[in-house]
Amino acid sequence: MSQIGAPVRRLDYRPPEWTAETVELTFELDPDRTRTTARTLLRRAAGDGPAPVRLDGRDLELESVRVDGRALGPEEYELTGDALVLPPRTGRIEVEVVTLLEPKANTALTGLYASGGTLLTQCEPEGFRRITYYPDRPDVLASYTCTLVADEEAFPVLLSNGDRRDAGRLPDGRHWVTWVDPHPKPSYLFALVAGRLGHLDGTFRTRSGRDVALRVYAEESALPRCGHALEALRAAMAWDEERFGLEYDLDTYTLVGVDDFNMGAMENKGLNIFNSLYLQADPETATDDDFAAVETVVAHEYFHNWTGNRVTCRDMFQLSLKEGLAVYRDERFSGDRRSPGVQRVRDVRALRERQFAEDAGPQAHPVRPDEYREISNFYTWTVYKKGSEVIRMLHTLFGEEGFRRGLRAYVTRYDGQAATCEQFVEAVGEANGTDLTQFMRWYEQAGTPVLDVTAHHDAEARTCTLTVRQSCPPTPRQPYKQPLHIPLTLALLGPDGRHLPLRLADETAPTGTERVCELREPVTTLTFADVPERPVPSLLRGFSAPVRLRLPLTAEERLLLAARDDDPFVRWESLHGFFVDLLLERYRAGDAPRADGAADAPHPPLPQALVEALGGLLTEDGTDPALAALMLELPCFGTLFGLLDEVDPVRLTAVLDRTRQELAHTLRERFLACHRRLDDGRPYVFAAADAGRRALRNTCLGYLAELEDPEVASLLHRQYAMADNMTDRLAALTALADRTDGEEALAEFGERWRDHPLVLDKWFSLHARSRRPDAPARVRRLIHHPAYSEANPNRVGALVIAYCFDNPAHFHAADGSGYAFAAEQIRRVDALNPQVAARLAGCFDGWRVLDPARRELVLRTLGSLREAQGLSAETSEIVNNALAP
Ligand code: B3K
Ligand code: ZN
């Protein structure tokens, strides 16, 4: 049976009885056996009188305990499974604990572990207790001094948080460095790195004129690919100063890249550690999306310096306090770097594909959860992305200035403290003279709210009335929901596509052509005056709230918005909605693929107006090519899956494939012409306009690849062979990976990049996502590829997670073989790395809407996982939730 702990509840929060003031750490580093001495000065905090001193610790080998300099005998303390407890007392106490660790054997990649020849730590959320006994909770803030001792030959670089204070050599070939971090911090922000690494340097002058030394550490061979990250860091530092007046506070800022890391990166104070995937980028090995992701993640971690580090979380339930804020800022930053509108569409698309699915499934939870068993399972789309949307709504309600005022009030008030989501919302509300009590429900209620809107035009009264009903479906443990405070940004378009001046019936003058209406009641009625003709409502502009909008529009109205609205989100959404309806209609009509795979459709042809609209995007109609590329994309499988009550995934993917083929046939000449037109032969630069053109060009290529004709085949092969950059090369190869004529190129790519793990991951993913019938067999073979390792999160992500999440046609094979494969991999990975296995186990979350035969298969698979011996607490929680009634 699996091991699963008792739930931790938000309402059980109590301030710490003992807090730490200073921590002196000494690490005698050795990959096989590291000796850690932690001398902590503790002070009796909340409550009166004596209280036991409880220090968290997990899987530690304890060498000794001293209290105020005196060694304790084993009878003088208690070791429970997860803590070291000293008898009740009061006042101050200095506890020195010596523990022994085996970094090389630590495959969970939390606590102190090895990545290649580098030793490093990952402490968030509860890794510090795997290093030493300590009050490992975010509301205990202490000043850290850290001395690292290690063999100088193997570990010439020794890093920790803060500023380097002192260093020296020992006679036995070891050396040492002492780091002092002047800013009190919670233990989850502690970090160390020791290794043989090269570095790239830069500087940043803050607006108050201080010079900050910037440094990126990575393996020597990777350094030429780290310049983009350094540049992104500079840009992020300048942006946070300019937008929010937030300035960096130490003399040095260090980024380190490692190959084995459970997530993207970690914001340890002054010493951010990155998964190499988010630190390295050059044109030859990284795509435009990779370049953009590096920028976003570098900025995200930097933004945590204020929201997360200077102001931290009171408890882990408040995780979105820092994550939502950091995501919100990284999204805005990324938008400002390229195109705010295009960035918005990309972010909304990701939110709706992933977070909406989470909200509709067994793991649904509020932005601020009420209980957890394994906090590491709560680094979710909801906490991050919906958390960001909640912050964005505050921005929408108060505008740029009001939001800035609110954010500044919050950081000023809570600097150096551990805060809560309420405190943030209150600070923003007070700074803007608004009571946000109702708004707080966004943090408390899970589920994706629905807005049902009807529009009525009264020609005689010249009014247009919008009736907006809000509701929210039940989610686990939350059957009923209260109405939310929702900003609905809207405009009205006249039949000619012009925006109408907006005046509510009880107002005397119009207030412009766009406005934010605040919904607070279950039903809100908005009547606009001076509307001579039936207008086309442009609602939820900029995706002003994370809701599902249901607004009946005709095909003509949708196409008008897609062509003429000035809001990029609404333009995209209008076409997207058109596609969604078309695909769902085809699915419901029972369209199945033809056995011979021919593309002449048995169902009614594509609406001509849609074809025209798409054709328009392929010509120079003034649309930003980056936006055109997004608008031309069909909704993904997950989006459609989330809109159906019962799904046969194989048939749904067939409907998608057929529709793609039809579009390719119908628009062949225009795709070809557009692809040709955008080929300007200029050398690669990662710049917004160039990346946008490449995106559109490669969208065309992707459609064309559905066709079997020789012209297309040679186009694909030519682009693959001639591309001077990874974006174009990979786009061609992605298309080829689905085709029978792609074999040679695929093999060439695998061979060419066999010593470059990050690029080889792209190759693994191409196999994992391939629509070819032999994809399952290939994926099973690749598990044994010499470059594959189930101990490395990136490899597992590229192959197994990509297969189970992004290849529905094969994963959901009717014989259950995909499910069996997933279960086997979950168990194998779980034995090494529970966090990665738990992520993988989420592949079954949508099972309740599958057709009955598949439901039965998944149920059996999940049942057998639940009964599996020794499954980790992390994975067990995901499996149990999936099975919960
Ligand atoms: N705060 C870290 C995430 C830590 C996750 C631990 N399982 C990275 C980030 O969101 O910036
Ligand atoms: Zn973060």
Short mmCIF file of N, CA, C and O in Angstrom, two decimals, residues 35-77:
data_model
loop_
_atom_site.label_atom_id
_atom_site.label_comp_id
_atom_site.label_asym_id
_atom_site.label_seq_id
_atom_site.Cartn_x
_atom_site.Cartn_y
_atom_site.Cartn_z
N ARG A 35 29.09 16.29 5.49
CA ARG A 35 28.83 16.53 6.91
C ARG A 35 28.34 17.97 7.03
O ARG A 35 28.98 18.90 6.56
N THR A 36 27.19 18.13 7.66
CA THR A 36 26.59 19.46 7.78
C THR A 36 26.45 19.84 9.24
O THR A 36 25.87 19.09 10.02
N THR A 37 26.98 20.99 9.58
CA THR A 37 26.80 21.48 10.94
C THR A 37 25.91 22.72 10.87
O THR A 37 26.21 23.65 10.12
N ALA A 38 24.84 22.70 11.62
CA ALA A 38 23.93 23.85 11.63
C ALA A 38 23.83 24.37 13.06
O ALA A 38 23.38 23.65 13.96
N ARG A 39 24.32 25.58 13.26
CA ARG A 39 24.21 26.18 14.60
C ARG A 39 23.15 27.27 14.52
O ARG A 39 23.33 28.28 13.84
N THR A 40 22.04 27.04 15.19
CA THR A 40 20.89 27.94 15.08
C THR A 40 20.59 28.59 16.41
O THR A 40 20.50 27.89 17.43
N LEU A 41 20.44 29.89 16.38
CA LEU A 41 20.02 30.60 17.59
C LEU A 41 18.51 30.74 17.52
O LEU A 41 17.96 31.40 16.63
N LEU A 42 17.84 30.08 18.47
CA LEU A 42 16.38 30.06 18.47
C LEU A 42 15.84 30.92 19.62
O LEU A 42 16.49 31.02 20.67
N ARG A 43 14.68 31.47 19.37
CA ARG A 43 14.06 32.31 20.40
C ARG A 43 12.61 31.89 20.56
O ARG A 43 11.92 31.66 19.56
N ARG A 44 12.19 31.79 21.81
CA ARG A 44 10.77 31.48 22.09
C ARG A 44 9.93 32.59 21.49
O ARG A 44 10.19 33.78 21.76
N ALA A 45 8.96 32.23 20.66
CA ALA A 45 8.17 33.26 19.97
C ALA A 45 6.73 33.25 20.47
O ALA A 45 6.49 33.58 21.63
N ALA A 46 5.77 32.83 19.64
CA ALA A 46 4.36 32.93 20.03
C ALA A 46 4.04 32.07 21.24
O ALA A 46 4.51 30.95 21.37
N GLY A 47 3.20 32.61 22.13
CA GLY A 47 2.75 31.84 23.30
C GLY A 47 3.56 32.17 24.53
O GLY A 47 4.63 32.78 24.45
N ASP A 48 3.02 31.79 25.70
CA ASP A 48 3.70 32.07 26.97
C ASP A 48 4.26 30.79 27.55
O ASP A 48 3.80 29.71 27.25
N GLY A 49 5.24 30.97 28.39
CA GLY A 49 5.75 29.85 29.16
C GLY A 49 6.56 28.88 28.33
O GLY A 49 6.78 29.09 27.13
N PRO A 50 7.01 27.80 28.96
CA PRO A 50 7.88 26.85 28.27
C PRO A 50 7.14 26.12 27.14
O PRO A 50 5.95 25.85 27.25
N ALA A 51 7.86 25.81 26.09
CA ALA A 51 7.30 25.02 24.98
C ALA A 51 8.41 24.14 24.43
O ALA A 51 9.58 24.53 24.43
N PRO A 52 8.04 22.94 23.97
CA PRO A 52 9.06 22.07 23.38
C PRO A 52 9.68 22.73 22.15
O PRO A 52 9.02 23.51 21.46
N VAL A 53 10.95 22.44 21.88
CA VAL A 53 11.62 22.97 20.69
C VAL A 53 11.53 21.88 19.62
O VAL A 53 12.14 20.82 19.76
N ARG A 54 10.77 22.17 18.58
CA ARG A 54 10.52 21.14 17.56
C ARG A 54 11.21 21.55 16.26
O ARG A 54 10.92 22.61 15.69
N LEU A 55 12.13 20.73 15.82
CA LEU A 55 12.87 21.05 14.59
C LEU A 55 12.55 20.01 13.53
O LEU A 55 12.72 18.81 13.75
N ASP A 56 12.09 20.47 12.37
CA ASP A 56 11.72 19.53 11.31
C ASP A 56 12.95 18.84 10.74
O ASP A 56 14.01 19.47 10.58
N GLY A 57 12.79 17.59 10.35
CA GLY A 57 13.89 16.86 9.69
C GLY A 57 13.34 15.60 9.04
O GLY A 57 12.44 14.97 9.59
N ARG A 58 13.83 15.27 7.85
CA ARG A 58 13.35 14.08 7.14
C ARG A 58 14.53 13.29 6.63
O ARG A 58 15.44 13.84 6.01
N ASP A 59 14.50 11.98 6.84
CA ASP A 59 15.50 11.06 6.30
C ASP A 59 16.92 11.53 6.58
O ASP A 59 17.78 11.53 5.69
N LEU A 60 17.19 11.95 7.81
CA LEU A 60 18.53 12.47 8.14
C LEU A 60 19.28 11.47 9.01
O LEU A 60 18.70 10.82 9.87
N GLU A 61 20.58 11.41 8.78
CA GLU A 61 21.42 10.65 9.70
C GLU A 61 22.02 11.65 10.68
O GLU A 61 22.77 12.54 10.29
N LEU A 62 21.64 11.51 11.94
CA LEU A 62 22.04 12.49 12.95
C LEU A 62 23.34 12.05 13.60
O LEU A 62 23.46 10.93 14.09
N GLU A 63 24.33 12.96 13.62
CA GLU A 63 25.59 12.62 14.28
C GLU A 63 25.61 13.12 15.73
O GLU A 63 25.97 12.41 16.64
N SER A 64 25.21 14.38 15.91
CA SER A 64 25.24 14.91 17.28
C SER A 64 24.31 16.10 17.43
O SER A 64 23.96 16.76 16.45
N VAL A 65 23.93 16.33 18.68
CA VAL A 65 23.12 17.51 19.01
C VAL A 65 23.77 18.20 20.21
O VAL A 65 24.13 17.53 21.19
N ARG A 66 23.94 19.50 20.12
CA ARG A 66 24.44 20.27 21.26
C ARG A 66 23.46 21.39 21.55
O ARG A 66 22.92 21.98 20.62
N VAL A 67 23.30 21.64 22.83
CA VAL A 67 22.46 22.78 23.21
C VAL A 67 23.32 23.72 24.04
O VAL A 67 23.93 23.30 25.04
N ASP A 68 23.39 24.95 23.63
CA ASP A 68 24.24 25.96 24.30
C ASP A 68 25.63 25.40 24.57
O ASP A 68 26.18 25.53 25.69
N GLY A 69 26.18 24.68 23.62
CA GLY A 69 27.55 24.19 23.70
C GLY A 69 27.69 22.82 24.34
O GLY A 69 28.75 22.21 24.28
N ARG A 70 26.65 22.26 24.93
CA ARG A 70 26.76 20.98 25.64
C ARG A 70 26.18 19.86 24.78
O ARG A 70 25.06 19.96 24.28
N ALA A 71 26.97 18.78 24.63
CA ALA A 71 26.50 17.64 23.83
C ALA A 71 25.37 16.93 24.58
O ALA A 71 25.48 16.70 25.78
N LEU A 72 24.30 16.59 23.85
CA LEU A 72 23.17 15.90 24.48
C LEU A 72 23.28 14.40 24.27
O LEU A 72 23.72 13.93 23.22
N GLY A 73 22.87 13.66 25.29
CA GLY A 73 22.75 12.20 25.14
C GLY A 73 21.42 11.91 24.47
O GLY A 73 20.51 12.74 24.50
N PRO A 74 21.29 10.71 23.85
CA PRO A 74 20.06 10.39 23.10
C PRO A 74 18.80 10.47 23.97
O PRO A 74 17.70 10.66 23.46
N GLU A 75 18.96 10.34 25.29
CA GLU A 75 17.78 10.39 26.16
C GLU A 75 17.30 11.83 26.38
O GLU A 75 16.23 12.06 26.94
N GLU A 76 18.11 12.77 25.90
CA GLU A 76 17.74 14.17 26.17
C GLU A 76 16.95 14.82 25.04
O GLU A 76 16.63 15.99 25.09
N TYR A 77 16.72 14.10 23.99
CA TYR A 77 15.86 14.60 22.90
C TYR A 77 15.08 13.44 22.32
O TYR A 77 15.41 12.27 22.55
#
